[in-house]
mmCIF file of C-alpha atoms and ligand atoms in Angstrom:
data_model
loop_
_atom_site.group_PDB
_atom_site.id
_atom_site.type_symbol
_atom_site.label_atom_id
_atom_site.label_comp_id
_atom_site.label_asym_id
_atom_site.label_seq_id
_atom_site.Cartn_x
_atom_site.Cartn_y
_atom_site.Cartn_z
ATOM 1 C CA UNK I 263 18.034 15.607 1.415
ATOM 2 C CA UNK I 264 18.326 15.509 5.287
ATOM 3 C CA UNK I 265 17.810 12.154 7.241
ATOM 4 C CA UNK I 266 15.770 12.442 10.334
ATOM 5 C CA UNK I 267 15.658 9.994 13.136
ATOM 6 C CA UNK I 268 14.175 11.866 15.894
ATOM 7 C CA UNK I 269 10.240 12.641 16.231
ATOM 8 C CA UNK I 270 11.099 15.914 17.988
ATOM 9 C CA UNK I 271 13.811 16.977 15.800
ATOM 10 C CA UNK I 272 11.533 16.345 12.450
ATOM 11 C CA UNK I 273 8.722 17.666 14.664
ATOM 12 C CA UNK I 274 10.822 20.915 14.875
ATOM 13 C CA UNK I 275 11.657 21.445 11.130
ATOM 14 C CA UNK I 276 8.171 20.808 10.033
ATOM 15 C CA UNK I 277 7.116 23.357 12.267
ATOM 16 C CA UNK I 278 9.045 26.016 10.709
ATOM 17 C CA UNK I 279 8.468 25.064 7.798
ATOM 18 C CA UNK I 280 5.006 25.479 7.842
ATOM 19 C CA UNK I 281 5.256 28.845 9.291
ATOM 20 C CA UNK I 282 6.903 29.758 5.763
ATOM 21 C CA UNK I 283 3.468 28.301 4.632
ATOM 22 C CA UNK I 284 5.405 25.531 2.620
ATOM 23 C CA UNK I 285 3.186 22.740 1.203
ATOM 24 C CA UNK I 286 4.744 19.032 2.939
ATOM 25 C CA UNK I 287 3.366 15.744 0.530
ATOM 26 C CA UNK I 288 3.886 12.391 2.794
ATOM 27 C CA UNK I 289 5.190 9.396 1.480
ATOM 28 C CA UNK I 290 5.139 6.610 3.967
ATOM 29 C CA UNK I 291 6.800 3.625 2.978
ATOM 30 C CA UNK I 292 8.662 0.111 4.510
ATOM 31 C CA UNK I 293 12.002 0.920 2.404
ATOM 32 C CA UNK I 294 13.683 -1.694 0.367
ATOM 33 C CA UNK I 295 12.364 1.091 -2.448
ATOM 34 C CA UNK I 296 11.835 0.231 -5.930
ATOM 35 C CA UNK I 297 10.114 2.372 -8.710
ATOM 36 C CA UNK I 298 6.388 2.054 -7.094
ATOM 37 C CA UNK I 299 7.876 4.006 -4.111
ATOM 38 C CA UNK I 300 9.638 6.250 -6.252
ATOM 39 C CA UNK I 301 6.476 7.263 -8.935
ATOM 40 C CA UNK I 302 4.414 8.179 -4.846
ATOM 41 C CA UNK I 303 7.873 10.634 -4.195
ATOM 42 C CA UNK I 304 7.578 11.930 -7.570
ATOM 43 C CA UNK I 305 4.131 12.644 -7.504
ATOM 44 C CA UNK I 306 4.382 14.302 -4.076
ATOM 45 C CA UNK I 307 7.400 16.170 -5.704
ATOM 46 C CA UNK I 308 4.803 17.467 -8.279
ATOM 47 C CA UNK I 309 2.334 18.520 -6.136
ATOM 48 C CA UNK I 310 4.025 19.880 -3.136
ATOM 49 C CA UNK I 311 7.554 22.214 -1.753
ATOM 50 C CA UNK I 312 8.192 19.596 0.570
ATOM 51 C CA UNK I 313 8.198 16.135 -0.019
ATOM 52 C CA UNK I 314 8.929 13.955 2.821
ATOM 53 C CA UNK I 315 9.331 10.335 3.490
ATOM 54 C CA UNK I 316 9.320 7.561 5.662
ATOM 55 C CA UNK I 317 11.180 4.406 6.233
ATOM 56 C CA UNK I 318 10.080 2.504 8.713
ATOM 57 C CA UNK I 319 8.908 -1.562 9.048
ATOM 58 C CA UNK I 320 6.408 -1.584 11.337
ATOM 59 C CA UNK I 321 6.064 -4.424 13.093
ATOM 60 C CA UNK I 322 2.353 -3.415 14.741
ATOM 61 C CA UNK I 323 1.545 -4.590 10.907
ATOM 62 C CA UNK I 324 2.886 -7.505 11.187
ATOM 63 C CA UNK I 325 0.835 -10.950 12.385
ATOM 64 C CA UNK I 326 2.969 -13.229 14.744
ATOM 65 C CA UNK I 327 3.427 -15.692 12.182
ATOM 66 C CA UNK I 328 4.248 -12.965 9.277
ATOM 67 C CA UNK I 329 7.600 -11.876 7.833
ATOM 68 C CA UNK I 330 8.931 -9.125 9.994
ATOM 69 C CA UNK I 331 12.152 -10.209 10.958
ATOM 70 C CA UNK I 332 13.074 -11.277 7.012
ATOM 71 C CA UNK I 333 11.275 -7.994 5.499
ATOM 72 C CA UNK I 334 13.908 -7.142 3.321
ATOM 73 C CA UNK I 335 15.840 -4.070 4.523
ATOM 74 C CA UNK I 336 19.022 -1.892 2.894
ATOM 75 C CA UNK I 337 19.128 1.245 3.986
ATOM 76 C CA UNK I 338 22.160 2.846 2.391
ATOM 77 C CA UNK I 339 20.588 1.905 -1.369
ATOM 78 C CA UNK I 340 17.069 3.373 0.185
ATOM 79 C CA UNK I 341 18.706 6.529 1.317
ATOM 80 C CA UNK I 342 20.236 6.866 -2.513
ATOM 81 C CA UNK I 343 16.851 6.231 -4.015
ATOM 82 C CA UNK I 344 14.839 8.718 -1.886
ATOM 83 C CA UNK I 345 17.211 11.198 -2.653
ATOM 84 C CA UNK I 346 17.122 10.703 -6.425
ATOM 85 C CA UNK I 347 13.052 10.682 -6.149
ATOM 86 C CA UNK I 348 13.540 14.296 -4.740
ATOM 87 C CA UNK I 349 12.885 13.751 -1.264
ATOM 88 C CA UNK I 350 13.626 16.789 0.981
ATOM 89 C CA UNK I 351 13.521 14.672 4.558
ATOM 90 C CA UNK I 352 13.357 11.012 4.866
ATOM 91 C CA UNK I 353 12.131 10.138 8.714
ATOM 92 C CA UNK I 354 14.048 6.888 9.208
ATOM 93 C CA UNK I 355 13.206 6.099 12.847
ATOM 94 C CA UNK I 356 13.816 3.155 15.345
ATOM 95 C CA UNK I 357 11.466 1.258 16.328
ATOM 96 C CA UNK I 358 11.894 2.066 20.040
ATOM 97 C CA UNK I 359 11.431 5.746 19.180
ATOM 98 C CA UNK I 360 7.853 5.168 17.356
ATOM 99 C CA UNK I 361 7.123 2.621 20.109
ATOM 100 C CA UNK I 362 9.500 4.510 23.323
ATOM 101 C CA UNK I 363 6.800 2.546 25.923
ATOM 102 C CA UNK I 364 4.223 -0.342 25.872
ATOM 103 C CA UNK I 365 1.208 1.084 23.124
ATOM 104 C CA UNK I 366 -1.584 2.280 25.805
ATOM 105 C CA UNK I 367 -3.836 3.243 22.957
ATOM 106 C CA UNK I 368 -5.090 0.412 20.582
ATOM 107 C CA UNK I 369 -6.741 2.228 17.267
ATOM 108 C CA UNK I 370 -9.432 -0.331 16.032
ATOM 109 C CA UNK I 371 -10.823 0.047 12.252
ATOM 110 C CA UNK I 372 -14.238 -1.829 11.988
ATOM 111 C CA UNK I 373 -15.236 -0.892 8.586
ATOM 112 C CA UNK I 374 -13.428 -2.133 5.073
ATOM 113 C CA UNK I 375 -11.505 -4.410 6.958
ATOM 114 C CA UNK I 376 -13.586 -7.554 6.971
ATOM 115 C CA UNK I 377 -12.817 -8.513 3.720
ATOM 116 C CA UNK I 378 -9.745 -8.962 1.271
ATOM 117 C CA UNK I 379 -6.148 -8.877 3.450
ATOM 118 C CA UNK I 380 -8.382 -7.948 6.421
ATOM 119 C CA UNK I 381 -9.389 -10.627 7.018
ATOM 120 C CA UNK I 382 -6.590 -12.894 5.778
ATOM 121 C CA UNK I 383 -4.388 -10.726 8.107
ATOM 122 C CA UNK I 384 -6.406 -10.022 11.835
ATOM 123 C CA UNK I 385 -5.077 -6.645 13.006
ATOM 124 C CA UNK I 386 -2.861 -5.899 10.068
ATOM 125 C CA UNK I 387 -4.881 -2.792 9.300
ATOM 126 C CA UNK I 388 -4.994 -1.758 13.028
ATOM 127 C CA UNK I 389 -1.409 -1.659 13.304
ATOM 128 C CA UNK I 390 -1.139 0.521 9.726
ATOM 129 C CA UNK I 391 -3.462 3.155 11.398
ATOM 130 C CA UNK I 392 -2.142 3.626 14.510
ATOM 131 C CA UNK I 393 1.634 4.143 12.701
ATOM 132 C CA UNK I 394 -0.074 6.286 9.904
ATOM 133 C CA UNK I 395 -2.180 8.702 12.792
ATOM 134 C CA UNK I 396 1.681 9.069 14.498
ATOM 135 C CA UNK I 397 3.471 9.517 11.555
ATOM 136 C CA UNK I 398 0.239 12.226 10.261
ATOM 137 C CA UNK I 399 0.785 14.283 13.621
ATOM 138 C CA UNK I 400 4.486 14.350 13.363
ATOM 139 C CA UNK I 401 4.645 15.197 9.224
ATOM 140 C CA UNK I 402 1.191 17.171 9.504
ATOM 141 C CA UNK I 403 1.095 16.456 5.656
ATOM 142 C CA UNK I 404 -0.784 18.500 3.038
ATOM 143 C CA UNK I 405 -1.152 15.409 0.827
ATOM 144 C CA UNK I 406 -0.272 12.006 1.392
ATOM 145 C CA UNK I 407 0.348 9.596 -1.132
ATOM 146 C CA UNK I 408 -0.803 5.676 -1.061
ATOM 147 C CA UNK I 409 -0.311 3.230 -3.966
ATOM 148 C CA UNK I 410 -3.056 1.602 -5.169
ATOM 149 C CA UNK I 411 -1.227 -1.618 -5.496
ATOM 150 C CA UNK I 412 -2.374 -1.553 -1.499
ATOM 151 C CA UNK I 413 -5.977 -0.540 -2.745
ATOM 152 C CA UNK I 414 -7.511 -1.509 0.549
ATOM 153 C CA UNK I 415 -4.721 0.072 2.275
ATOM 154 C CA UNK I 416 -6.237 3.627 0.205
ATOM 155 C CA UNK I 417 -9.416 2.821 1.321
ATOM 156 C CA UNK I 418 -8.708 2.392 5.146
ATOM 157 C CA UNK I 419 -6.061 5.550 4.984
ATOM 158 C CA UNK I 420 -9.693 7.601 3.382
ATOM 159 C CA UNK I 421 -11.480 5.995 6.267
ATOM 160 C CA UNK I 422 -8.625 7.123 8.990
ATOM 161 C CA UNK I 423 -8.390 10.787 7.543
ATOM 162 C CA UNK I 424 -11.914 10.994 7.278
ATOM 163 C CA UNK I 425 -12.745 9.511 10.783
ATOM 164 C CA UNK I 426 -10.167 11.334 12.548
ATOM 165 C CA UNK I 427 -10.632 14.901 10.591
ATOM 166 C CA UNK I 428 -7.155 14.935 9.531
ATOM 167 C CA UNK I 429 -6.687 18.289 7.326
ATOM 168 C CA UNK I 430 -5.100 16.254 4.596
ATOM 169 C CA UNK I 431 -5.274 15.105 1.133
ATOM 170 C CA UNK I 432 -4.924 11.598 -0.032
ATOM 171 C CA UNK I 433 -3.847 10.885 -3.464
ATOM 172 C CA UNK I 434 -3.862 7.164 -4.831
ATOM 173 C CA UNK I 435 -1.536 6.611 -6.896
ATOM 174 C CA UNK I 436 -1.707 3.786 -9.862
ATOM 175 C CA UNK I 437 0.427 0.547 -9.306
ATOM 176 C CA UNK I 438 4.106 0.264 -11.532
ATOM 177 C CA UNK I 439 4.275 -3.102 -12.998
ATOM 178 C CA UNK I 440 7.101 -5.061 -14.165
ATOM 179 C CA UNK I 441 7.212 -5.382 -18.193
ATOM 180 C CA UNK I 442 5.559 -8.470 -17.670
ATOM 181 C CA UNK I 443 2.704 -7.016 -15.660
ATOM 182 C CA UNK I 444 3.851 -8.148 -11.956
ATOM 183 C CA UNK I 445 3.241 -5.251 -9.834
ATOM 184 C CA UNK I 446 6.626 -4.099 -8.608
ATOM 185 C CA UNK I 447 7.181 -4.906 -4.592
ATOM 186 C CA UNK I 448 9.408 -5.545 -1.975
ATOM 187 C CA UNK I 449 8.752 -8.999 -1.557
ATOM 188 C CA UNK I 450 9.452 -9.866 -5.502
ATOM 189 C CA UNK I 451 12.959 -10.886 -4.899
ATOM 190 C CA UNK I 452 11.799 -13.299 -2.583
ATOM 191 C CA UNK I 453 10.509 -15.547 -5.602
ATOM 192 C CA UNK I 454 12.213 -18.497 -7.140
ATOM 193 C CA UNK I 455 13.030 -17.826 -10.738
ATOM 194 C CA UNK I 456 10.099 -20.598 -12.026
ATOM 195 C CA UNK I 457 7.646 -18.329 -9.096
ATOM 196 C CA UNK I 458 8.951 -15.227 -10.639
ATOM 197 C CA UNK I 459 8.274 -16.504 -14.081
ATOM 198 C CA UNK I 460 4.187 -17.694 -13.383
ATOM 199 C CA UNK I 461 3.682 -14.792 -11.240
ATOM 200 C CA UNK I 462 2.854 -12.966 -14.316
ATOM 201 C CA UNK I 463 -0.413 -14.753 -14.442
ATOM 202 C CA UNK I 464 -1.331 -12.720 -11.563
ATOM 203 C CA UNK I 465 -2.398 -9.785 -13.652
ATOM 204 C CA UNK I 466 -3.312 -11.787 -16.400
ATOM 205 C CA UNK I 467 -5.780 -13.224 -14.530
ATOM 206 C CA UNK I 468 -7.053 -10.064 -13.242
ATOM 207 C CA UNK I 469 -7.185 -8.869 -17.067
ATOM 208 C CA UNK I 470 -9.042 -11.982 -17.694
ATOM 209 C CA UNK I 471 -11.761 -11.026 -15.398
ATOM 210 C CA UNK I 472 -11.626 -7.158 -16.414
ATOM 211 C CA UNK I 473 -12.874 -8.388 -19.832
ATOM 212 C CA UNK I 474 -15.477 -10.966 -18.464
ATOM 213 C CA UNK I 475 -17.130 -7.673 -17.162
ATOM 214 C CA UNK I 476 -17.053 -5.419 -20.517
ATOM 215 C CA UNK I 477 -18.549 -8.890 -22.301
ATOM 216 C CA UNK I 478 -21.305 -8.517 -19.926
ATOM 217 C CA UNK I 479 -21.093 -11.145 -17.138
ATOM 218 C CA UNK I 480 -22.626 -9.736 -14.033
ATOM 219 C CA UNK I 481 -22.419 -12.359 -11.776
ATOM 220 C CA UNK I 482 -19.346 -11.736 -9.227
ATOM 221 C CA UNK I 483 -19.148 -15.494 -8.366
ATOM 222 C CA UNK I 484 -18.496 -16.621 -12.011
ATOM 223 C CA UNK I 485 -16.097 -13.560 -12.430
ATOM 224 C CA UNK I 486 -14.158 -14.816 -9.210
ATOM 225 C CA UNK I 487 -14.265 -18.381 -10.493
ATOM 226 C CA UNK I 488 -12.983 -18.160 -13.690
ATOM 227 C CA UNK I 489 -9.628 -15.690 -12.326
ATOM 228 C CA UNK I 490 -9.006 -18.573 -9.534
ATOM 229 C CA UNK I 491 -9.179 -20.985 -12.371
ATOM 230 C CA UNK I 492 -6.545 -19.109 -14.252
ATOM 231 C CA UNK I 493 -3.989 -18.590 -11.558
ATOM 232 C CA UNK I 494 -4.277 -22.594 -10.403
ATOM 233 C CA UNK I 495 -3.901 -23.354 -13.710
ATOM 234 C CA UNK I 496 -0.491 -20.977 -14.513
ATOM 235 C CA UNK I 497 0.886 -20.786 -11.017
ATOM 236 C CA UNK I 498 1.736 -23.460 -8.301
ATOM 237 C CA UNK I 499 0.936 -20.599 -5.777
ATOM 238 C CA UNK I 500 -1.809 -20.976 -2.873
ATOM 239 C CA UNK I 501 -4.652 -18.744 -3.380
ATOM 240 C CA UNK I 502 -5.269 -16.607 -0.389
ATOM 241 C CA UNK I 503 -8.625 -15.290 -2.226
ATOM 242 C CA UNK I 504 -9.761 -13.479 -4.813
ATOM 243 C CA UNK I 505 -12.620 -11.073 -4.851
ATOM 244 C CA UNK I 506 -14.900 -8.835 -6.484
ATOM 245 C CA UNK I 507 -16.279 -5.897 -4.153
ATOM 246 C CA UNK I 508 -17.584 -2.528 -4.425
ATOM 247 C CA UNK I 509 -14.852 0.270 -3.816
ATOM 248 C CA UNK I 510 -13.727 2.105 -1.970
ATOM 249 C CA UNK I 511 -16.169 1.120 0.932
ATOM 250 C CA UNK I 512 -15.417 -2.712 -0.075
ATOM 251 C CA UNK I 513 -18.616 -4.252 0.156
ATOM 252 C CA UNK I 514 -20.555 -7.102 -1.847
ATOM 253 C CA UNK I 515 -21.215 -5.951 -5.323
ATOM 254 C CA UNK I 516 -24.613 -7.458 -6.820
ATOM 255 C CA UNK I 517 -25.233 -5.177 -9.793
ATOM 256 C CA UNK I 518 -22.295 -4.076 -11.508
ATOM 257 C CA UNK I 519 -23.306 -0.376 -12.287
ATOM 258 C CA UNK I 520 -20.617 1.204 -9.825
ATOM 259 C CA UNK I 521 -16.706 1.313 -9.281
ATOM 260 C CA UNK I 522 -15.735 -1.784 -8.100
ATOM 261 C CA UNK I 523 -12.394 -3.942 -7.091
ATOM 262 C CA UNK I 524 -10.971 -7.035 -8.575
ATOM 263 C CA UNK I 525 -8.726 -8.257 -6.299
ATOM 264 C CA UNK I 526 -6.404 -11.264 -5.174
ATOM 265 C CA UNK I 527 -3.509 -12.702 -2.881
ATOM 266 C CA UNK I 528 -1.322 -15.568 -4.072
ATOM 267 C CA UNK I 529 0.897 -16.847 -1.377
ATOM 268 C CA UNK I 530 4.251 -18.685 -2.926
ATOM 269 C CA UNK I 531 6.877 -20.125 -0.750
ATOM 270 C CA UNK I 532 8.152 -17.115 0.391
ATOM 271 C CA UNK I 533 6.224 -14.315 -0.500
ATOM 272 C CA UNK I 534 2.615 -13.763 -0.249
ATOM 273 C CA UNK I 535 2.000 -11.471 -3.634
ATOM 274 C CA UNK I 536 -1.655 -9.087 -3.755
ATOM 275 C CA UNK I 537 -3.103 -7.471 -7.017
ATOM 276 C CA UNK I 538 -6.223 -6.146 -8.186
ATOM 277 C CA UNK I 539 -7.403 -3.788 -10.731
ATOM 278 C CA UNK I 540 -10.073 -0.997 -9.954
ATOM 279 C CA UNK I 541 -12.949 -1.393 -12.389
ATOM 280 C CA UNK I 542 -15.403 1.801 -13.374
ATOM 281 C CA UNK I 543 -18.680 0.664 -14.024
ATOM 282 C CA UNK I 544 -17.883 0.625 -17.982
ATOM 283 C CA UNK I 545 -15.204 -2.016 -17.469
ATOM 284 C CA UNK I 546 -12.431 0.443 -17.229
ATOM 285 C CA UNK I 547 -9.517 0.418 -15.867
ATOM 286 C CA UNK I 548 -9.190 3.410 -12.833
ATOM 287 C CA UNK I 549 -5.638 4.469 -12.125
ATOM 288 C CA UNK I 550 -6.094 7.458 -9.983
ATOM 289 C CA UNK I 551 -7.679 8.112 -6.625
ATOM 290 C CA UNK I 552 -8.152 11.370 -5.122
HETATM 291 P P1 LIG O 57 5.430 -0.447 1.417
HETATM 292 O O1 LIG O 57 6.852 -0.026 1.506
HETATM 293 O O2 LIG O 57 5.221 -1.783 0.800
HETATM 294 O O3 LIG O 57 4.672 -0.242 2.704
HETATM 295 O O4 LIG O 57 4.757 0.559 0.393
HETATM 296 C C1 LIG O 57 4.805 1.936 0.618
HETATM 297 C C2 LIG O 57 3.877 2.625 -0.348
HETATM 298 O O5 LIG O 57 4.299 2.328 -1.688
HETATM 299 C C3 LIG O 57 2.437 2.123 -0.240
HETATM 300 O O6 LIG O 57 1.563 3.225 -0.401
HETATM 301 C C4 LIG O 57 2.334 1.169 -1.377
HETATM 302 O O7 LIG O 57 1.012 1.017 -1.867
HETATM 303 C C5 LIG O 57 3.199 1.827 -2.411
HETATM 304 N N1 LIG O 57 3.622 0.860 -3.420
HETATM 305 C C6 LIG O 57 4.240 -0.327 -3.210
HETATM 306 N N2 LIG O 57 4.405 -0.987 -4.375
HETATM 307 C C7 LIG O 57 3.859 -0.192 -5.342
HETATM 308 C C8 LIG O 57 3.704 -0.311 -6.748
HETATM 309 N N3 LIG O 57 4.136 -1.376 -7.414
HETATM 310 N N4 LIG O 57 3.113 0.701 -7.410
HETATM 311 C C9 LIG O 57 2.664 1.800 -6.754
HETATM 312 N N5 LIG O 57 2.782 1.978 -5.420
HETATM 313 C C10 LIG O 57 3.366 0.991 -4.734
#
C-alpha cells in the first residue's frame, strides 16, 4: 500500500494508471476505521484493480457547534487497517492542501437535504459534496463505495454524480452492526458503558417499526410514534428525529407501496448516533444499493 499526501502526486499515479486501463474503486472515509470501513475496501477490492482510499476529517462537514476538533483520529492503527482491507493508495491529506486558499466556490444541494440530518445539520451535506466532487476529480473513480449506515449520505452522493455527470458508479453498501445490532461507527467509543448498553434499542426500535409495516399499518405517523416511544422508553438519549420517507429521493411517503426509509438520530452525551433500515415495499429489509 502507498500513502499519498499530495493532490498532484496521487493526481500523477492515477493518471498512469488509467492509461494501463486499470479499474480505481473509491473509498472515502473520516479514518478512526472499524469493520464498516473495512467491508466498503473489501467490496471495492472485489470489484475493482485499484482500490483506493481516503482519510480525511473534513471540517466543511462540520457545523460550528459540532465535534470536529474531538473527531476521534489515529492514524498509525488506520494506516494498518487500510492496508489489511487491501487498499492499494490511501490519500491522507492536510487540510490546508484540500483547502490551500479561502473556498471561492460554495456547492449548494437543494434536493434530499431538507429532511433527516439535513436539516438537523444546515450545510452538513454542502460541505460532503464539495470534498466528494474534489476528491472524484483527483481519484477519477470507476466505482465509489458509500455505506448505507449514511443512507442519506447515498442518496445525496446519487444526486452529486448524477447532477454533475460524473462517469462513476456508486455502490451502497449494507451497514455492519455490532452483535448486539448497534451499527458500528466512529463515534461508538464515545458512549458511557450504561449509553453503550441502551444504544442497542436503536435498531430494535427500527425492527419494531419494520414489523409494524409487514402487519399492515400504513400510516407513517403511527409507525414514527410507536419507534420514538421505544427508544424514550430504553434509552436516556435525546431524540434528534425519527422518520419514515420515501427513498432514495427522501420525500413524504403516504401509501406504502414503494421503497422507503426508516430512519433516526439519538443524540447521547457525547455522541449523536443515526440508524435506519431501508424498507422494500413488502416490508423487507434492502441491503444493497447500486
Ligand atoms: P465516515 O468515516 O464516518 O465518514 O464513513 C466513511 C464511509 O464508511 C461512509 O460511506 C460510511 O457510510 C461508511 N460506514 C461508516 N460506518 C459504517 C457501518 N457501520 N457499516 C457500513 N458502512 C459504514
Amino acid at each position: 500500500m502507498e500513502i499519498v499526501r499530495e493532490i498532484k502526486q496521487l493526481q500523477e499515479k492515477i493518471v498512469l494508471l488509467k492509461q494501463e486501463k486499470k479499474s480505481v474503486g473509491f473509498v472515502a472515509t473520516m479514518g478512526y476505521l472499524h469493520e464498516g470501513h473495512v467491508s466498503l475496501m473489501t467490496e471495492a477490492r472485489e470489484d475493482n484493480d485499484i482500490v483506493a482510499a481516503s482519510i480525511f476529517v473534513n471540517p466543511l462537514q462540520f457545523g460550528p457547534s459540532e465535534d470536529f476538533e474531538e473527531y476521534p483520529r489515529d492514524e498509525e492503527r488506520d494506516i494498518f487497517i487500510a492496508e489489511k482491507a487491501g487498499v492499494d493508495l490511501l490519500f491522507i491529506p492536510e487540510v490546508t492542501e484540500m483547502y490551500p486558499t479561502e473556498n471561492r466556490i460554495e456547492m449548494k444541494i437543494t434536493k434530499r437535504v431538507n429532511v433527516l440530518c439535513g436539516r438537523s445539520r444546515p450545510g452538513h451535506f454542502d460541505g460532503v459534496i464539495t470534498v466528494l466532487t474534489k476528491l472524484f476529480h483527483i481519484v477519477m473513480p470507476n466505482r465509489t463505495y458509500f455505506g448505507l449506515k449514511d443512507a442519506q449520505q447515498v442518496a445525496v452522493v446519487d444526486a452529486l454524480i448524477t447532477n454533475l455527470n460524473f462517469p462513476i458508479e456508486l455502490v451502497g453498501v449494507p451497514t455492519v452492526r455490532e452483535a448486539d445490532g448497534l451499527a458500528k461507527s466512529s463515534r461508538n467509543v464515545r458512549l458511557s458503558p450504561d449509553e453503550r448498553e441502551e444504544a442497542k434499542w436503536l435498531n430494535r426500535a427500527l425492527i419494531y417499526g419494520q414489523h409494524l409495516i409487514i402487519d399492515g399499518e400504513n400510516n407513517p405517523d403511527i409507525i414514527v410514534n410507536e419507534v420514538k416511544a421505544v427508544i424514550e422508553k430504553k434509552t436516556s438519549g435525546f431524540i434528534d428525529y425519527v422518520e419514515l420517507l420515501s427513498y432514495p429521493a427522501l420525500e413524504e411517503v403516504e401509501t406504502m407501496n414503494k421503497q422507503m426509509i426508516l430512519a433516526i438520530a439519538v443524540k447521547f452525551k457525547e455522541a449523536r448516533l443515526i440508524d435506519n433500515l431501508i424498507i422494500d415495499a413488502s416490508g423487507n429489509i434492502v441491503k444493497h444499493y447500486k
